[in-house]
Amino acid sequence: MRTRDPEELVALAAHGDRGALARLISLVEQGGERAREVGRRTYPMGGGTYTVGITGAPGAGKSTLTNRLITEVRNGGEGQKVGVLAIDPSSPFTGGAILGDRVRMQDHAGDDGVFIRSMATRGHLGGLSLATPEAIRVLDAAGLPLVLVETVGVGQVEVEIAGAADTTVVVVNPGWGDSVQANKAGLLEVADLFVINKADRPGAQEAERDLNNMLDMNMHMGEWRPPIVPTVATSGEGVDKLWAAIGEHRSFLERTGELDQRRERRLVEELREIVLHRLDERAREATRGERFDAVRAEVLARRIDPYTAAERLLD
Ligand SMILES: Nc1nc2c(ncn2[C@@H]2O[C@H](COP(=O)(O)OP(=O)(O)O)[C@@H](O)[C@H]2O)c(=O)[nH]1
Ligand SMILES: [Mg+2]
């Protein structure tokens, strides 16, 4: 029997059961009471995972790059385990992009130290921006020391998700205007590191120059100036340098205490968002049904004013 009981699943996942891990993430994706239960069980067990967000326009080479990064991590010193979440906000049903992500990370299909999972928005209240940190906490509770999160950085919500990592890598391509587009999408502000992927194509130097110019204009950023790493994800060129740069950023965050501050800010932000969603739910409930109809009738008849009516509804 395949259990769907969150408590059992969490225990199994903590002992390396990948099927249990996958089911836990499905529960998170679906939202509702079971997802809450998963959260209650996993949250106290976590805190050891480092997260790296990889974001950029569709087709920039994020999945190919992630695939190479996994190789780099697995072949490196301790061959640490790695979890990968490929977040797809755009296609909740067809999963077209998700299929592409899977194909490009095929290299690691047989590796027990690698857990790859795609996630789309389903029933989760608050969508992917709330489901993503929950899914990361599941991987955290399962003892994965590193989680890579691939997201498409197109809209505001996606950029928010992308920025909710310890280190955020923004992937751009050579060619006129690509980095300008990334800037417009708000990606410059969340970038800790830039990758110019597809550096085998013309225009990589121009892209680097554009990024440097934009960084010069944004030097309110603080002590850390995001480095720019050219890569060719298809061949793996430059990926070792990318991994090294991620390590340097991590050391910087740890050394300066910024890592704890970032995590605290993220948690507060998440908490606020949860409260907002709860209130929104309450508002929807308060503005339908018989009770609402009765109050509405009184307002229309000018027996009570809208503010008094609102208070009555929220009581
Ligand atoms: N020429 C070239 N093509 C690449 C490179 N990296 C990825 N691609 C190709 O770009 C396409 C999109 O890659 P994918 O990783 O799916 O991009 P994603 O949508 O950002 O995840 C695929 O056909 C890749 O083979 C690269 O460095 N150079
Ligand atoms: Mg992809």
Short mmCIF file of C-alpha atoms and ligand atoms in Angstrom, two decimals:
data_model
loop_
_atom_site.label_atom_id
_atom_site.label_comp_id
_atom_site.label_asym_id
_atom_site.label_seq_id
_atom_site.Cartn_x
_atom_site.Cartn_y
_atom_site.Cartn_z
CA MET A 1 0.00 0.00 0.00
CA ARG A 2 1.30 3.42 -0.97
CA THR A 3 0.70 5.64 1.97
CA ARG A 4 -0.61 9.16 1.59
CA ASP A 5 -0.28 9.91 5.26
CA PRO A 6 1.97 12.97 5.67
CA GLU A 7 3.55 11.73 8.89
CA GLU A 8 4.58 8.41 7.38
CA LEU A 9 5.70 10.03 4.15
CA VAL A 10 7.94 12.49 5.99
CA ALA A 11 9.56 9.67 7.95
CA LEU A 12 10.12 7.67 4.77
CA ALA A 13 11.50 10.68 2.89
CA ALA A 14 13.91 11.43 5.73
CA HIS A 15 15.30 7.93 5.20
CA GLY A 16 15.90 8.54 1.53
CA ASP A 17 12.65 7.18 0.06
CA ARG A 18 12.37 9.08 -3.21
CA GLY A 19 8.82 7.98 -3.94
CA ALA A 20 7.74 9.39 -0.58
CA LEU A 21 9.55 12.62 -1.36
CA ALA A 22 7.76 12.91 -4.70
CA ARG A 23 4.38 12.29 -3.05
CA LEU A 24 5.05 14.92 -0.40
CA ILE A 25 5.74 17.48 -3.08
CA SER A 26 2.53 16.48 -4.86
CA LEU A 27 0.65 17.09 -1.62
CA VAL A 28 2.23 20.53 -1.32
CA GLU A 29 1.34 21.26 -4.93
CA GLN A 30 -2.28 20.32 -4.33
CA GLY A 31 -2.56 22.52 -1.28
CA GLY A 32 -5.26 22.26 1.35
CA GLU A 33 -5.22 20.56 4.72
CA ARG A 34 -2.80 17.80 3.72
CA ALA A 35 -0.29 20.37 2.51
CA ARG A 36 -0.64 22.16 5.86
CA GLU A 37 0.05 18.88 7.60
CA VAL A 38 3.16 18.33 5.48
CA GLY A 39 4.33 21.81 6.44
CA ARG A 40 3.78 21.20 10.14
CA ARG A 41 5.83 18.00 9.97
CA THR A 42 8.69 19.22 7.80
CA TYR A 43 9.31 22.72 9.12
CA PRO A 44 10.88 21.75 12.46
CA MET A 45 13.21 19.30 10.69
CA GLY A 46 14.72 21.77 8.25
CA GLY A 47 17.30 24.53 8.16
CA GLY A 48 20.24 22.77 6.59
CA THR A 49 19.57 23.34 2.90
CA TYR A 50 21.23 25.92 0.72
CA THR A 51 19.09 27.08 -2.21
CA VAL A 52 20.25 28.34 -5.56
CA GLY A 53 17.70 29.90 -7.92
CA ILE A 54 18.32 29.76 -11.65
CA THR A 55 16.15 32.08 -13.65
CA GLY A 56 15.88 33.78 -17.02
CA ALA A 57 13.74 33.88 -20.16
CA PRO A 58 12.32 30.68 -21.65
CA GLY A 59 14.94 29.01 -23.84
CA ALA A 60 17.90 30.78 -22.20
CA GLY A 61 19.36 27.38 -21.35
CA LYS A 62 18.41 27.14 -17.67
CA SER A 63 17.64 23.41 -17.72
CA THR A 64 20.74 22.55 -19.73
CA LEU A 65 22.78 24.61 -17.30
CA THR A 66 21.11 23.02 -14.29
CA ASN A 67 21.90 19.60 -15.71
CA ARG A 68 25.58 20.60 -15.94
CA LEU A 69 25.58 22.10 -12.49
CA ILE A 70 24.28 18.83 -11.06
CA THR A 71 27.22 17.05 -12.71
CA GLU A 72 29.59 19.62 -11.24
CA VAL A 73 28.14 19.16 -7.76
CA ARG A 74 28.04 15.37 -7.93
CA ASN A 75 31.59 15.05 -9.26
CA GLY A 76 32.96 17.64 -6.86
CA GLY A 77 34.76 16.95 -3.57
CA GLU A 78 32.12 15.25 -1.44
CA GLY A 79 29.66 14.49 -4.20
CA GLN A 80 26.90 16.04 -2.15
CA LYS A 81 23.28 15.17 -2.81
CA VAL A 82 21.20 17.64 -4.72
CA GLY A 83 17.51 18.34 -5.18
CA VAL A 84 16.15 20.15 -8.20
CA LEU A 85 12.79 21.87 -8.50
CA ALA A 86 11.80 23.01 -11.96
CA ILE A 87 8.98 25.49 -11.44
CA ASP A 88 6.66 26.11 -14.32
CA PRO A 89 4.14 28.86 -13.75
CA SER A 90 3.05 29.07 -17.38
CA SER A 91 1.68 25.64 -18.19
CA PRO A 92 -0.23 24.12 -15.29
CA PHE A 93 -1.90 21.50 -17.45
CA THR A 94 0.08 20.72 -20.57
CA GLY A 95 3.48 20.61 -18.93
CA GLY A 96 5.24 21.29 -22.22
CA ALA A 97 8.16 23.16 -20.69
CA ILE A 98 8.31 20.63 -17.87
CA LEU A 99 8.84 17.85 -20.38
CA GLY A 100 11.73 19.84 -21.83
CA ASP A 101 13.25 20.28 -18.36
CA ARG A 102 13.10 16.54 -17.74
CA VAL A 103 14.70 15.72 -21.06
CA ARG A 104 17.57 18.12 -20.44
CA MET A 105 18.26 16.70 -17.01
CA GLN A 106 18.17 13.07 -18.23
CA ASP A 107 21.87 12.59 -17.45
CA HIS A 108 21.03 12.13 -13.79
CA ALA A 109 17.99 9.90 -14.07
CA GLY A 110 19.85 6.91 -12.60
CA ASP A 111 21.66 8.79 -9.82
CA ASP A 112 20.26 8.16 -6.34
CA GLY A 113 21.91 11.31 -5.04
CA VAL A 114 19.86 13.49 -7.36
CA PHE A 115 16.18 14.22 -6.92
CA ILE A 116 14.52 16.12 -9.74
CA ARG A 117 10.96 17.27 -9.63
CA SER A 118 8.85 19.61 -11.78
CA MET A 119 6.15 21.65 -10.19
CA ALA A 120 3.21 23.51 -11.65
CA THR A 121 0.51 25.44 -9.90
CA ARG A 122 -2.51 23.35 -8.98
CA GLY A 123 -4.81 23.96 -6.09
CA HIS A 124 -2.32 25.66 -3.85
CA LEU A 125 -3.67 28.81 -2.28
CA GLY A 126 -1.30 31.56 -3.25
CA GLY A 127 -0.01 29.58 -6.22
CA LEU A 128 3.60 28.83 -6.81
CA SER A 129 4.98 31.71 -4.80
CA LEU A 130 3.73 29.98 -1.65
CA ALA A 131 4.07 26.38 -2.84
CA THR A 132 7.74 26.78 -3.80
CA PRO A 133 9.16 27.55 -0.34
CA GLU A 134 7.03 24.73 1.05
CA ALA A 135 8.40 22.28 -1.50
CA ILE A 136 11.93 23.44 -0.70
CA ARG A 137 11.26 22.73 2.97
CA VAL A 138 10.23 19.19 2.08
CA LEU A 139 13.59 18.65 0.38
CA ASP A 140 15.26 20.34 3.33
CA ALA A 141 13.57 17.99 5.79
CA ALA A 142 14.66 15.06 3.64
CA GLY A 143 18.24 16.11 4.29
CA LEU A 144 19.26 17.40 0.86
CA PRO A 145 22.05 19.92 1.47
CA LEU A 146 21.58 21.72 -1.84
CA VAL A 147 18.45 22.59 -3.80
CA LEU A 148 18.53 24.12 -7.27
CA VAL A 149 15.33 25.88 -8.29
CA GLU A 150 14.76 26.56 -11.97
CA THR A 151 12.15 29.24 -12.69
CA VAL A 152 11.14 31.26 -15.69
CA GLY A 153 11.83 34.90 -14.90
CA VAL A 154 9.15 36.62 -16.92
CA GLY A 155 6.56 38.26 -14.72
CA GLN A 156 6.57 39.83 -11.30
CA VAL A 157 5.48 36.67 -9.49
CA GLU A 158 8.10 34.57 -11.26
CA VAL A 159 10.81 37.05 -10.38
CA GLU A 160 9.66 36.93 -6.76
CA ILE A 161 9.93 33.15 -6.76
CA ALA A 162 13.33 33.36 -8.40
CA GLY A 163 14.55 35.87 -5.86
CA ALA A 164 13.52 33.63 -2.96
CA ALA A 165 16.77 31.68 -2.99
CA ASP A 166 19.99 32.09 -1.04
CA THR A 167 21.88 32.68 -4.27
CA THR A 168 20.03 33.79 -7.38
CA VAL A 169 21.60 33.18 -10.79
CA VAL A 170 20.16 35.15 -13.70
CA VAL A 171 20.75 33.60 -17.12
CA VAL A 172 20.88 35.81 -20.21
CA ASN A 173 21.99 35.13 -23.76
CA PRO A 174 24.27 37.01 -26.14
CA GLY A 175 22.62 39.37 -28.55
CA TRP A 176 21.49 42.91 -28.53
CA GLY A 177 19.01 43.80 -25.85
CA ASP A 178 18.74 40.50 -24.00
CA SER A 179 20.22 41.88 -20.80
CA VAL A 180 18.11 45.00 -21.22
CA GLN A 181 15.04 42.75 -21.30
CA ALA A 182 16.23 41.01 -18.15
CA ASN A 183 16.59 44.40 -16.53
CA LYS A 184 13.05 45.36 -17.53
CA ALA A 185 11.71 42.14 -16.07
CA GLY A 186 13.22 43.15 -12.74
CA LEU A 187 15.84 40.43 -12.83
CA LEU A 188 18.76 42.77 -12.29
CA GLU A 189 17.63 43.51 -8.78
CA VAL A 190 17.43 39.89 -7.73
CA ALA A 191 20.66 38.76 -9.39
CA ASP A 192 23.58 37.70 -7.23
CA LEU A 193 25.31 36.33 -10.29
CA PHE A 194 24.89 36.62 -14.02
CA VAL A 195 25.44 33.89 -16.55
CA ILE A 196 25.82 34.70 -20.21
CA ASN A 197 24.86 31.32 -21.56
CA LYS A 198 25.23 30.33 -25.23
CA ALA A 199 28.56 32.12 -25.18
CA ASP A 200 29.37 30.07 -28.28
CA ARG A 201 27.20 32.54 -30.16
CA PRO A 202 28.19 36.03 -31.27
CA GLY A 203 27.53 38.95 -28.99
CA ALA A 204 28.67 37.54 -25.63
CA GLN A 205 31.10 40.39 -25.03
CA GLU A 206 28.46 42.97 -25.86
CA ALA A 207 26.08 41.33 -23.41
CA GLU A 208 28.76 41.47 -20.74
CA ARG A 209 29.37 45.14 -21.45
CA ASP A 210 25.62 45.89 -21.27
CA LEU A 211 25.36 44.10 -17.93
CA ASN A 212 28.37 45.93 -16.56
CA ASN A 213 26.90 49.26 -17.61
CA MET A 214 23.63 48.45 -15.92
CA LEU A 215 25.41 47.30 -12.79
CA ASP A 216 27.37 50.55 -12.71
CA MET A 217 24.10 52.44 -12.69
CA ASN A 218 22.74 50.25 -9.90
CA MET A 219 25.53 50.47 -7.42
CA HIS A 220 23.20 50.93 -4.50
CA MET A 221 23.47 47.16 -4.44
CA GLY A 222 25.93 47.11 -1.60
CA GLU A 223 29.20 45.31 -1.13
CA TRP A 224 28.57 42.42 -3.47
CA ARG A 225 28.90 43.17 -7.16
CA PRO A 226 27.32 40.32 -9.11
CA PRO A 227 30.00 38.60 -11.17
CA ILE A 228 29.31 37.77 -14.82
CA VAL A 229 30.13 34.23 -15.95
CA PRO A 230 30.04 33.19 -19.62
CA THR A 231 28.98 29.57 -20.19
CA VAL A 232 28.18 27.12 -22.94
CA ALA A 233 25.74 24.84 -21.19
CA THR A 234 25.57 22.38 -24.06
CA SER A 235 29.30 21.61 -23.77
CA GLY A 236 29.71 22.40 -20.09
CA GLU A 237 32.22 25.16 -20.72
CA GLY A 238 32.38 27.68 -17.87
CA VAL A 239 30.10 25.68 -15.56
CA ASP A 240 32.99 24.99 -13.16
CA LYS A 241 33.50 28.76 -12.89
CA LEU A 242 29.80 29.24 -12.28
CA TRP A 243 29.86 26.69 -9.46
CA ALA A 244 32.91 28.41 -7.97
CA ALA A 245 31.17 31.80 -8.17
CA ILE A 246 28.12 30.36 -6.40
CA GLY A 247 30.47 29.15 -3.66
CA GLU A 248 32.03 32.60 -3.35
CA HIS A 249 28.66 34.24 -3.03
CA ARG A 250 27.67 31.74 -0.38
CA SER A 251 30.88 32.45 1.58
CA PHE A 252 30.18 36.17 1.29
CA LEU A 253 26.66 35.75 2.68
CA GLU A 254 27.86 33.58 5.53
CA ARG A 255 30.81 35.81 6.40
CA THR A 256 28.74 39.00 6.54
CA GLY A 257 25.72 37.57 8.32
CA GLU A 258 23.65 38.47 5.28
CA LEU A 259 22.51 34.86 4.84
CA ASP A 260 20.57 34.87 8.11
CA GLN A 261 19.15 38.31 7.38
CA ARG A 262 18.00 37.23 3.94
CA ARG A 263 16.33 34.13 5.27
CA GLU A 264 14.60 36.12 7.96
CA ARG A 265 13.31 38.65 5.43
CA ARG A 266 12.04 35.82 3.26
CA LEU A 267 10.21 34.18 6.12
CA VAL A 268 8.57 37.43 7.19
CA GLU A 269 7.56 38.07 3.59
CA GLU A 270 6.10 34.58 3.30
CA LEU A 271 4.23 34.95 6.56
CA ARG A 272 2.72 38.22 5.34
CA GLU A 273 1.69 36.59 2.11
CA ILE A 274 0.01 33.72 3.91
CA VAL A 275 -1.89 36.15 6.11
CA LEU A 276 -2.96 38.13 3.05
CA HIS A 277 -4.25 35.01 1.36
CA ARG A 278 -6.13 33.99 4.46
CA LEU A 279 -7.76 37.40 4.70
CA ASP A 280 -8.60 37.31 1.04
CA GLU A 281 -10.30 33.96 1.57
CA ARG A 282 -12.25 35.40 4.49
CA ALA A 283 -13.29 38.37 2.37
CA ARG A 284 -14.63 36.09 -0.32
CA GLU A 285 -16.63 34.12 2.20
CA ALA A 286 -18.01 37.28 3.79
CA THR A 287 -19.24 38.64 0.47
CA ARG A 288 -21.50 35.83 -0.65
CA GLY A 289 -24.39 33.81 0.64
CA GLU A 290 -27.61 34.65 2.43
CA ARG A 291 -26.09 36.80 5.11
CA PHE A 292 -24.38 38.95 2.51
CA ASP A 293 -27.59 39.28 0.51
CA ALA A 294 -29.45 40.49 3.59
CA VAL A 295 -26.80 43.09 4.45
CA ARG A 296 -26.62 44.20 0.84
CA ALA A 297 -30.36 44.78 0.80
CA GLU A 298 -30.07 46.98 3.86
CA VAL A 299 -27.29 49.02 2.29
CA LEU A 300 -29.30 49.43 -0.92
CA ALA A 301 -32.30 50.60 1.10
CA ARG A 302 -30.01 53.11 2.88
CA ARG A 303 -30.79 51.62 6.25
CA ILE A 304 -27.07 51.08 6.96
CA ASP A 305 -23.97 52.64 5.41
CA PRO A 306 -21.33 50.50 3.61
CA TYR A 307 -18.79 50.73 6.45
CA THR A 308 -21.21 49.53 9.08
CA ALA A 309 -22.23 46.81 6.66
CA ALA A 310 -18.63 45.72 6.19
CA GLU A 311 -18.08 45.52 9.92
CA ARG A 312 -21.22 43.47 10.34
CA LEU A 313 -20.04 41.07 7.62
CA LEU A 314 -16.63 40.63 9.20
CA ASP A 315 -17.96 40.10 12.67
N1 LIG B 1 24.21 27.04 -28.79
C1 LIG B 1 23.84 26.80 -27.55
N2 LIG B 1 22.63 26.29 -27.30
C2 LIG B 1 22.28 26.06 -26.01
C3 LIG B 1 23.15 26.36 -24.93
N3 LIG B 1 22.52 26.04 -23.79
C4 LIG B 1 21.31 25.58 -24.12
N4 LIG B 1 21.15 25.58 -25.46
C5 LIG B 1 19.97 25.13 -26.20
O1 LIG B 1 18.91 26.04 -25.97
C6 LIG B 1 17.65 25.37 -25.98
C7 LIG B 1 16.87 25.69 -24.71
O2 LIG B 1 17.53 25.13 -23.60
P1 LIG B 1 16.81 24.85 -22.22
O3 LIG B 1 17.86 24.38 -21.27
O4 LIG B 1 15.62 24.01 -22.38
O5 LIG B 1 16.35 26.33 -21.83
P2 LIG B 1 15.36 26.80 -20.64
O6 LIG B 1 14.01 27.02 -21.25
O7 LIG B 1 15.96 28.08 -20.18
O8 LIG B 1 15.36 25.74 -19.60
C8 LIG B 1 17.96 23.89 -26.12
O9 LIG B 1 17.79 23.55 -27.47
C9 LIG B 1 19.42 23.80 -25.72
O10 LIG B 1 20.09 22.73 -26.33
C10 LIG B 1 24.44 26.89 -25.24
O11 LIG B 1 25.26 27.20 -24.37
N5 LIG B 1 24.72 27.10 -26.56
MG MG B 2 13.77 24.75 -18.62
#
